[in-house]
Amino acid sequence: MTRARILRLGLLALAVLVLGWFALRPAAIPVDTVTVGRGPVVDVIEAEGRTRLVDRYLITAPIAGQARRQLLEVGDPVEVDQVLVVLDPLPAPALDARARAEAQSRADAASSRLRGAGEDLGAAQAAAEQAASELARLEALGEQSLVARDLVDKARTAARRADREVASARFRQATARHELEGARAALALGSRSASDAPAMELAAPVAGVVLRRYYESSRPVQAGDPLLEIGDPAGMEVEVDVLSADAVRLRDGMAVELHRWGDAEPLLGRVRRVEPAGFTKVSALGVEEQRVWVIVEITSGRERWRRLGDAYRVNAHFALESRTDVMRIPGSALFRDEDGGWAVFRVQGGQVSLAPVERGLQGGSWVEVLDGLAEGDTIVVHPDRALADGSRVRVR
């Protein structure tokens, strides 16, 4: 075999080996990358909240009555001492034909008794006059000793009895008159829908707007029934429920930003109170969570949030700590290495290398890097599970 032939066979074998190596080596993994830079990192607690009025007033019925039709609509303004609700006395039950006939009979009987009492009074008065005249005659004769003394005493007793009969007849007449009035009132009230008694008016304690009305058409109400709810929209605050583990990190007076309230520019506020008692709430995943109400006072001007109403949804951002100019990377680039520490994949020459990092403040989607990277390094975000130290990559 000549040297030239040997050389050709060697080159052919080398080409086959090179082609086989390219064919069998792992393909480059597509990755997304970002450059390590500097910027602010803010530790923020985010939670959903809702607006509420600081002062709201519930108008209730102080007594049982018939509420007149409500003419105020939700959102209507009201002034101090403006009449909001008018209560009439409850109407008497209507009488059917038999009950009305019975009531008419009772009224007629009461009228007859009144006339009879009047006649009894007249007779008693006549008898009293007769007894008084007889007593005067006998007393005159007794002074002349023309009649016995016991006759005079009997006449005096008869006169007193006659006076008592007159008084008793007057009482019976008054009783009959009241019975007649009661029978006529029952007959009259049972024949119409309402009495003529004056109405009770419930006035507004403060100026504001109508938030809710509990009835519209006229209807009977009982004492304590809610009728109308009013409040002042200028006094608005936000209630936010946060996890109890986050609530212990909040302080009164802490700055708050309110996002997603209807405008791109957030509203400013501050924590007014962290309530001391928590409550249990079931999350969307069915997990029981202990949460705490945090009350936020809106500090932005009223003209900015004038269109906000009661129970509107907002997103509250509580700024716990912030650093303005630090080296930072996206939190999605970090993962746990085999030693349990934090690491990232650094891209160099089409390959990735494992780079342990020491992280600092974390807030939002950013993490402060204290050690392990340099400004300008390229790292992988959202690393794939197939990535390992030395893997070939292709930047998408």
CSV table of N, CA, C and O in Angstrom, one decimal, residues 258-337:
chain,number,residue,atom,x,y,z
A,258,LEU,N,-51.4,52.2,46.5
A,258,LEU,CA,-52.6,51.5,46.1
A,258,LEU,C,-52.6,51.4,44.6
A,258,LEU,O,-52.7,52.5,43.9
A,259,HIS,N,-52.5,50.2,44.0
A,259,HIS,CA,-52.5,50.0,42.6
A,259,HIS,C,-53.8,49.4,42.1
A,259,HIS,O,-54.6,48.9,42.9
A,260,ARG,N,-54.0,49.4,40.8
A,260,ARG,CA,-55.1,48.7,40.1
A,260,ARG,C,-56.4,49.2,40.7
A,260,ARG,O,-57.4,48.4,40.9
A,261,TRP,N,-56.5,50.5,40.9
A,261,TRP,CA,-57.8,51.1,41.4
A,261,TRP,C,-58.5,51.8,40.3
A,261,TRP,O,-59.6,52.3,40.6
A,262,GLY,N,-58.0,51.8,39.1
A,262,GLY,CA,-58.7,52.4,38.0
A,262,GLY,C,-57.8,53.4,37.2
A,262,GLY,O,-58.2,53.9,36.2
A,263,ASP,N,-56.6,53.6,37.7
A,263,ASP,CA,-55.7,54.6,37.0
A,263,ASP,C,-54.3,54.0,37.1
A,263,ASP,O,-53.9,53.2,38.0
A,264,ALA,N,-53.4,54.3,36.1
A,264,ALA,CA,-52.1,53.8,36.1
A,264,ALA,C,-51.2,54.3,37.2
A,264,ALA,O,-50.3,53.6,37.7
A,265,GLU,N,-51.4,55.6,37.6
A,265,GLU,CA,-50.7,56.2,38.7
A,265,GLU,C,-51.2,55.7,40.0
A,265,GLU,O,-52.4,55.9,40.3
A,266,PRO,N,-50.4,55.1,40.9
A,266,PRO,CA,-50.9,54.6,42.2
A,266,PRO,C,-51.3,55.7,43.1
A,266,PRO,O,-50.8,56.8,43.0
A,267,LEU,N,-52.2,55.4,44.0
A,267,LEU,CA,-52.6,56.3,45.1
A,267,LEU,C,-51.7,56.1,46.3
A,267,LEU,O,-51.2,55.0,46.5
A,268,LEU,N,-51.4,57.1,47.0
A,268,LEU,CA,-50.6,57.0,48.2
A,268,LEU,C,-51.4,56.9,49.5
A,268,LEU,O,-52.5,57.5,49.5
A,269,GLY,N,-50.9,56.2,50.4
A,269,GLY,CA,-51.6,56.1,51.7
A,269,GLY,C,-50.6,55.7,52.8
A,269,GLY,O,-49.4,55.6,52.6
A,270,ARG,N,-51.1,55.5,54.0
A,270,ARG,CA,-50.3,55.1,55.1
A,270,ARG,C,-51.1,54.2,56.0
A,270,ARG,O,-52.3,54.3,56.1
A,271,VAL,N,-50.4,53.3,56.7
A,271,VAL,CA,-51.1,52.4,57.6
A,271,VAL,C,-51.6,53.2,58.8
A,271,VAL,O,-50.8,53.8,59.5
A,272,ARG,N,-52.9,53.1,59.0
A,272,ARG,CA,-53.5,53.8,60.2
A,272,ARG,C,-53.6,52.8,61.4
A,272,ARG,O,-53.5,53.2,62.5
A,273,ARG,N,-53.9,51.5,61.1
A,273,ARG,CA,-54.1,50.6,62.2
A,273,ARG,C,-53.9,49.2,61.7
A,273,ARG,O,-54.4,48.8,60.7
A,274,VAL,N,-53.2,48.4,62.5
A,274,VAL,CA,-53.1,46.9,62.3
A,274,VAL,C,-54.0,46.3,63.4
A,274,VAL,O,-53.6,46.4,64.6
A,275,GLU,N,-55.1,45.7,63.0
A,275,GLU,CA,-56.0,45.2,64.0
A,275,GLU,C,-55.3,44.1,64.8
A,275,GLU,O,-54.6,43.3,64.3
A,276,PRO,N,-55.6,44.0,66.1
A,276,PRO,CA,-54.9,43.0,67.0
A,276,PRO,C,-55.5,41.6,66.9
A,276,PRO,O,-54.9,40.7,67.4
A,277,ALA,N,-56.7,41.5,66.3
A,277,ALA,CA,-57.3,40.2,66.2
A,277,ALA,C,-57.4,39.7,64.8
A,277,ALA,O,-57.7,40.5,63.9
A,278,GLY,N,-57.0,38.4,64.6
A,278,GLY,CA,-57.1,37.9,63.2
A,278,GLY,C,-58.3,37.0,63.0
A,278,GLY,O,-59.2,36.9,63.9
A,279,PHE,N,-58.4,36.5,61.8
A,279,PHE,CA,-59.6,35.6,61.5
A,279,PHE,C,-59.1,34.6,60.5
A,279,PHE,O,-58.1,34.7,59.9
A,280,THR,N,-59.9,33.5,60.4
A,280,THR,CA,-59.6,32.4,59.5
A,280,THR,C,-60.3,32.6,58.2
A,280,THR,O,-61.5,32.9,58.1
A,281,LYS,N,-59.5,32.4,57.1
A,281,LYS,CA,-60.1,32.5,55.7
A,281,LYS,C,-59.6,31.4,54.9
A,281,LYS,O,-58.4,31.0,55.0
A,282,VAL,N,-60.5,30.8,54.1
A,282,VAL,CA,-60.1,29.7,53.2
A,282,VAL,C,-59.7,30.3,51.9
A,282,VAL,O,-60.5,31.0,51.3
A,283,SER,N,-58.5,29.9,51.4
A,283,SER,CA,-58.0,30.5,50.2
A,283,SER,C,-58.7,29.8,49.0
A,283,SER,O,-59.5,28.8,49.2
A,284,ALA,N,-58.4,30.2,47.8
A,284,ALA,CA,-58.9,29.6,46.6
A,284,ALA,C,-58.5,28.2,46.4
A,284,ALA,O,-59.2,27.4,45.7
A,285,LEU,N,-57.4,27.8,47.0
A,285,LEU,CA,-56.9,26.4,47.0
A,285,LEU,C,-57.5,25.6,48.1
A,285,LEU,O,-57.1,24.4,48.2
A,286,GLY,N,-58.3,26.1,48.9
A,286,GLY,CA,-58.9,25.4,50.0
A,286,GLY,C,-58.1,25.2,51.2
A,286,GLY,O,-58.4,24.4,52.1
A,287,VAL,N,-57.1,26.1,51.4
A,287,VAL,CA,-56.2,26.1,52.5
A,287,VAL,C,-56.7,27.2,53.5
A,287,VAL,O,-57.0,28.3,53.2
A,288,GLU,N,-56.8,26.8,54.8
A,288,GLU,CA,-57.2,27.7,55.8
A,288,GLU,C,-56.0,28.6,56.2
A,288,GLU,O,-54.9,28.1,56.4
A,289,GLU,N,-56.2,29.9,56.2
A,289,GLU,CA,-55.2,30.9,56.5
A,289,GLU,C,-55.6,31.8,57.6
A,289,GLU,O,-56.8,32.2,57.7
A,290,GLN,N,-54.7,32.2,58.4
A,290,GLN,CA,-54.9,33.2,59.4
A,290,GLN,C,-54.6,34.6,58.8
A,290,GLN,O,-53.4,34.8,58.5
A,291,ARG,N,-55.5,35.5,58.8
A,291,ARG,CA,-55.3,36.8,58.2
A,291,ARG,C,-55.7,37.9,59.2
A,291,ARG,O,-56.5,37.6,60.2
A,292,VAL,N,-55.3,39.1,58.9
A,292,VAL,CA,-55.5,40.2,59.8
A,292,VAL,C,-55.9,41.4,58.9
A,292,VAL,O,-55.3,41.6,57.8
A,293,TRP,N,-56.8,42.2,59.4
A,293,TRP,CA,-57.3,43.4,58.8
A,293,TRP,C,-56.3,44.5,59.1
A,293,TRP,O,-55.9,44.8,60.2
A,294,VAL,N,-55.8,45.2,58.0
A,294,VAL,CA,-55.0,46.4,58.1
A,294,VAL,C,-55.7,47.5,57.5
A,294,VAL,O,-56.2,47.5,56.3
A,295,ILE,N,-55.9,48.6,58.2
A,295,ILE,CA,-56.6,49.8,57.8
A,295,ILE,C,-55.7,50.8,57.2
A,295,ILE,O,-54.7,51.2,57.9
A,296,VAL,N,-55.9,51.3,56.0
A,296,VAL,CA,-55.0,52.2,55.3
A,296,VAL,C,-55.7,53.5,55.1
A,296,VAL,O,-56.9,53.5,54.6
A,297,GLU,N,-55.1,54.6,55.4
A,297,GLU,CA,-55.6,55.9,55.2
A,297,GLU,C,-55.1,56.5,53.9
A,297,GLU,O,-53.9,56.4,53.6
A,298,ILE,N,-56.0,57.0,53.0
A,298,ILE,CA,-55.6,57.5,51.7
A,298,ILE,C,-55.0,58.9,51.9
A,298,ILE,O,-55.8,59.8,52.5
A,299,THR,N,-53.8,59.2,51.5
A,299,THR,CA,-53.2,60.5,51.7
A,299,THR,C,-53.2,61.3,50.4
A,299,THR,O,-52.9,62.5,50.4
A,300,SER,N,-53.4,60.7,49.2
A,300,SER,CA,-53.5,61.4,48.0
A,300,SER,C,-54.7,62.3,48.0
A,300,SER,O,-55.7,62.1,48.8
A,301,GLY,N,-54.7,63.4,47.2
A,301,GLY,CA,-55.7,64.4,47.2
A,301,GLY,C,-57.1,63.8,46.8
A,301,GLY,O,-57.2,62.9,46.0
A,302,ARG,N,-58.1,64.4,47.4
A,302,ARG,CA,-59.5,63.9,47.1
A,302,ARG,C,-59.8,64.0,45.6
A,302,ARG,O,-60.6,63.1,45.1
A,303,GLU,N,-59.3,65.0,44.9
A,303,GLU,CA,-59.7,65.1,43.5
A,303,GLU,C,-59.2,64.0,42.7
A,303,GLU,O,-59.8,63.7,41.6
A,304,ARG,N,-58.2,63.2,43.1
A,304,ARG,CA,-57.7,62.1,42.4
A,304,ARG,C,-58.6,60.9,42.5
A,304,ARG,O,-58.7,60.1,41.5
A,305,TRP,N,-59.1,60.6,43.6
A,305,TRP,CA,-59.9,59.4,43.8
A,305,TRP,C,-61.4,59.7,44.1
A,305,TRP,O,-62.1,59.0,44.7
A,306,ARG,N,-61.9,60.8,43.5
A,306,ARG,CA,-63.2,61.3,43.7
A,306,ARG,C,-64.2,60.2,43.3
A,306,ARG,O,-65.3,60.1,43.9
A,307,ARG,N,-63.9,59.5,42.2
A,307,ARG,CA,-64.9,58.5,41.7
A,307,ARG,C,-64.8,57.2,42.4
A,307,ARG,O,-65.6,56.3,42.0
A,308,LEU,N,-63.9,57.0,43.3
A,308,LEU,CA,-63.9,55.8,44.1
A,308,LEU,C,-65.1,55.7,45.0
A,308,LEU,O,-65.5,56.7,45.6
A,309,GLY,N,-65.7,54.5,45.0
A,309,GLY,CA,-66.9,54.3,45.9
A,309,GLY,C,-66.7,53.3,47.0
A,309,GLY,O,-65.6,52.8,47.2
A,310,ASP,N,-67.7,53.0,47.7
A,310,ASP,CA,-67.6,52.1,48.8
A,310,ASP,C,-67.5,50.7,48.3
A,310,ASP,O,-68.1,50.3,47.4
A,311,ALA,N,-66.6,49.9,48.9
A,311,ALA,CA,-66.3,48.5,48.6
A,311,ALA,C,-65.7,48.3,47.2
A,311,ALA,O,-66.0,47.3,46.5
A,312,TYR,N,-64.9,49.3,46.7
A,312,TYR,CA,-64.2,49.1,45.5
A,312,TYR,C,-62.9,48.4,45.7
A,312,TYR,O,-62.3,48.5,46.7
A,313,ARG,N,-62.5,47.5,44.7
A,313,ARG,CA,-61.3,46.7,44.9
A,313,ARG,C,-60.0,47.5,44.6
A,313,ARG,O,-60.0,48.3,43.6
A,314,VAL,N,-59.0,47.3,45.4
A,314,VAL,CA,-57.7,47.9,45.2
A,314,VAL,C,-56.6,46.9,45.5
A,314,VAL,O,-56.9,45.9,46.1
A,315,ASN,N,-55.4,47.2,45.1
A,315,ASN,CA,-54.2,46.3,45.4
A,315,ASN,C,-53.2,47.1,46.2
A,315,ASN,O,-52.7,48.1,45.7
A,316,ALA,N,-53.0,46.7,47.4
A,316,ALA,CA,-52.1,47.5,48.3
A,316,ALA,C,-50.7,46.9,48.3
A,316,ALA,O,-50.5,45.7,48.4
A,317,HIS,N,-49.7,47.8,48.2
A,317,HIS,CA,-48.3,47.5,48.2
A,317,HIS,C,-47.7,48.1,49.5
A,317,HIS,O,-47.6,49.4,49.5
A,318,PHE,N,-47.2,47.3,50.5
A,318,PHE,CA,-46.6,47.8,51.7
A,318,PHE,C,-45.1,47.7,51.5
A,318,PHE,O,-44.6,46.6,51.4
A,319,ALA,N,-44.4,48.9,51.5
A,319,ALA,CA,-43.0,48.9,51.3
A,319,ALA,C,-42.3,48.7,52.7
A,319,ALA,O,-42.3,49.6,53.5
A,320,LEU,N,-41.7,47.6,52.9
A,320,LEU,CA,-41.0,47.3,54.2
A,320,LEU,C,-39.6,47.8,54.2
A,320,LEU,O,-39.2,48.4,55.2
A,321,GLU,N,-38.8,47.6,53.1
A,321,GLU,CA,-37.4,48.0,53.0
A,321,GLU,C,-37.1,48.2,51.6
A,321,GLU,O,-37.5,47.5,50.7
A,322,SER,N,-36.2,49.2,51.3
A,322,SER,CA,-35.8,49.5,49.9
A,322,SER,C,-34.4,49.9,49.9
A,322,SER,O,-33.8,50.5,50.8
A,323,ARG,N,-33.7,49.5,48.7
A,323,ARG,CA,-32.3,49.9,48.4
A,323,ARG,C,-32.3,50.4,47.0
A,323,ARG,O,-32.9,49.7,46.1
A,324,THR,N,-31.7,51.5,46.7
A,324,THR,CA,-31.9,52.2,45.5
A,324,THR,C,-30.9,51.7,44.4
A,324,THR,O,-31.3,51.5,43.2
A,325,ASP,N,-29.6,51.5,44.7
A,325,ASP,CA,-28.6,51.2,43.6
A,325,ASP,C,-27.8,50.0,44.1
A,325,ASP,O,-26.7,50.2,44.7
A,326,VAL,N,-28.3,48.8,43.8
A,326,VAL,CA,-27.6,47.6,44.1
A,326,VAL,C,-27.6,46.7,42.9
A,326,VAL,O,-28.3,46.9,41.9
A,327,MET,N,-26.6,45.8,42.9
A,327,MET,CA,-26.6,44.8,41.9
A,327,MET,C,-27.7,43.8,42.1
A,327,MET,O,-27.9,43.2,43.2
A,328,ARG,N,-28.5,43.5,41.0
A,328,ARG,CA,-29.7,42.7,41.2
A,328,ARG,C,-29.9,41.8,40.0
A,328,ARG,O,-29.3,42.1,38.9
A,329,ILE,N,-30.6,40.7,40.2
A,329,ILE,CA,-31.0,39.8,39.2
A,329,ILE,C,-32.4,39.4,39.4
A,329,ILE,O,-33.0,39.5,40.5
A,330,PRO,N,-33.1,38.9,38.4
A,330,PRO,CA,-34.5,38.4,38.5
A,330,PRO,C,-34.5,37.2,39.5
A,330,PRO,O,-33.6,36.4,39.4
A,331,GLY,N,-35.5,37.2,40.3
A,331,GLY,CA,-35.7,36.1,41.2
A,331,GLY,C,-35.9,34.8,40.5
A,331,GLY,O,-35.6,33.7,41.0
A,332,SER,N,-36.4,34.8,39.3
A,332,SER,CA,-36.6,33.5,38.5
A,332,SER,C,-35.3,32.9,38.1
A,332,SER,O,-35.3,31.7,37.6
A,333,ALA,N,-34.2,33.6,38.2
A,333,ALA,CA,-32.9,33.0,37.8
A,333,ALA,C,-32.3,32.1,38.9
A,333,ALA,O,-31.4,31.3,38.7
A,334,LEU,N,-32.7,32.3,40.2
A,334,LEU,CA,-32.2,31.6,41.3
A,334,LEU,C,-32.8,30.2,41.5
A,334,LEU,O,-34.0,30.0,41.2
A,335,PHE,N,-32.0,29.3,42.0
A,335,PHE,CA,-32.4,27.9,42.3
A,335,PHE,C,-31.5,27.4,43.4
A,335,PHE,O,-30.4,27.9,43.6
A,336,ARG,N,-31.9,26.3,44.0
A,336,ARG,CA,-31.1,25.7,45.0
A,336,ARG,C,-30.1,24.7,44.4
A,336,ARG,O,-30.5,23.9,43.5
A,337,ASP,N,-28.9,24.8,44.8
A,337,ASP,CA,-27.9,23.8,44.3
A,337,ASP,C,-27.9,22.6,45.2
A,337,ASP,O,-28.7,22.4,46.2
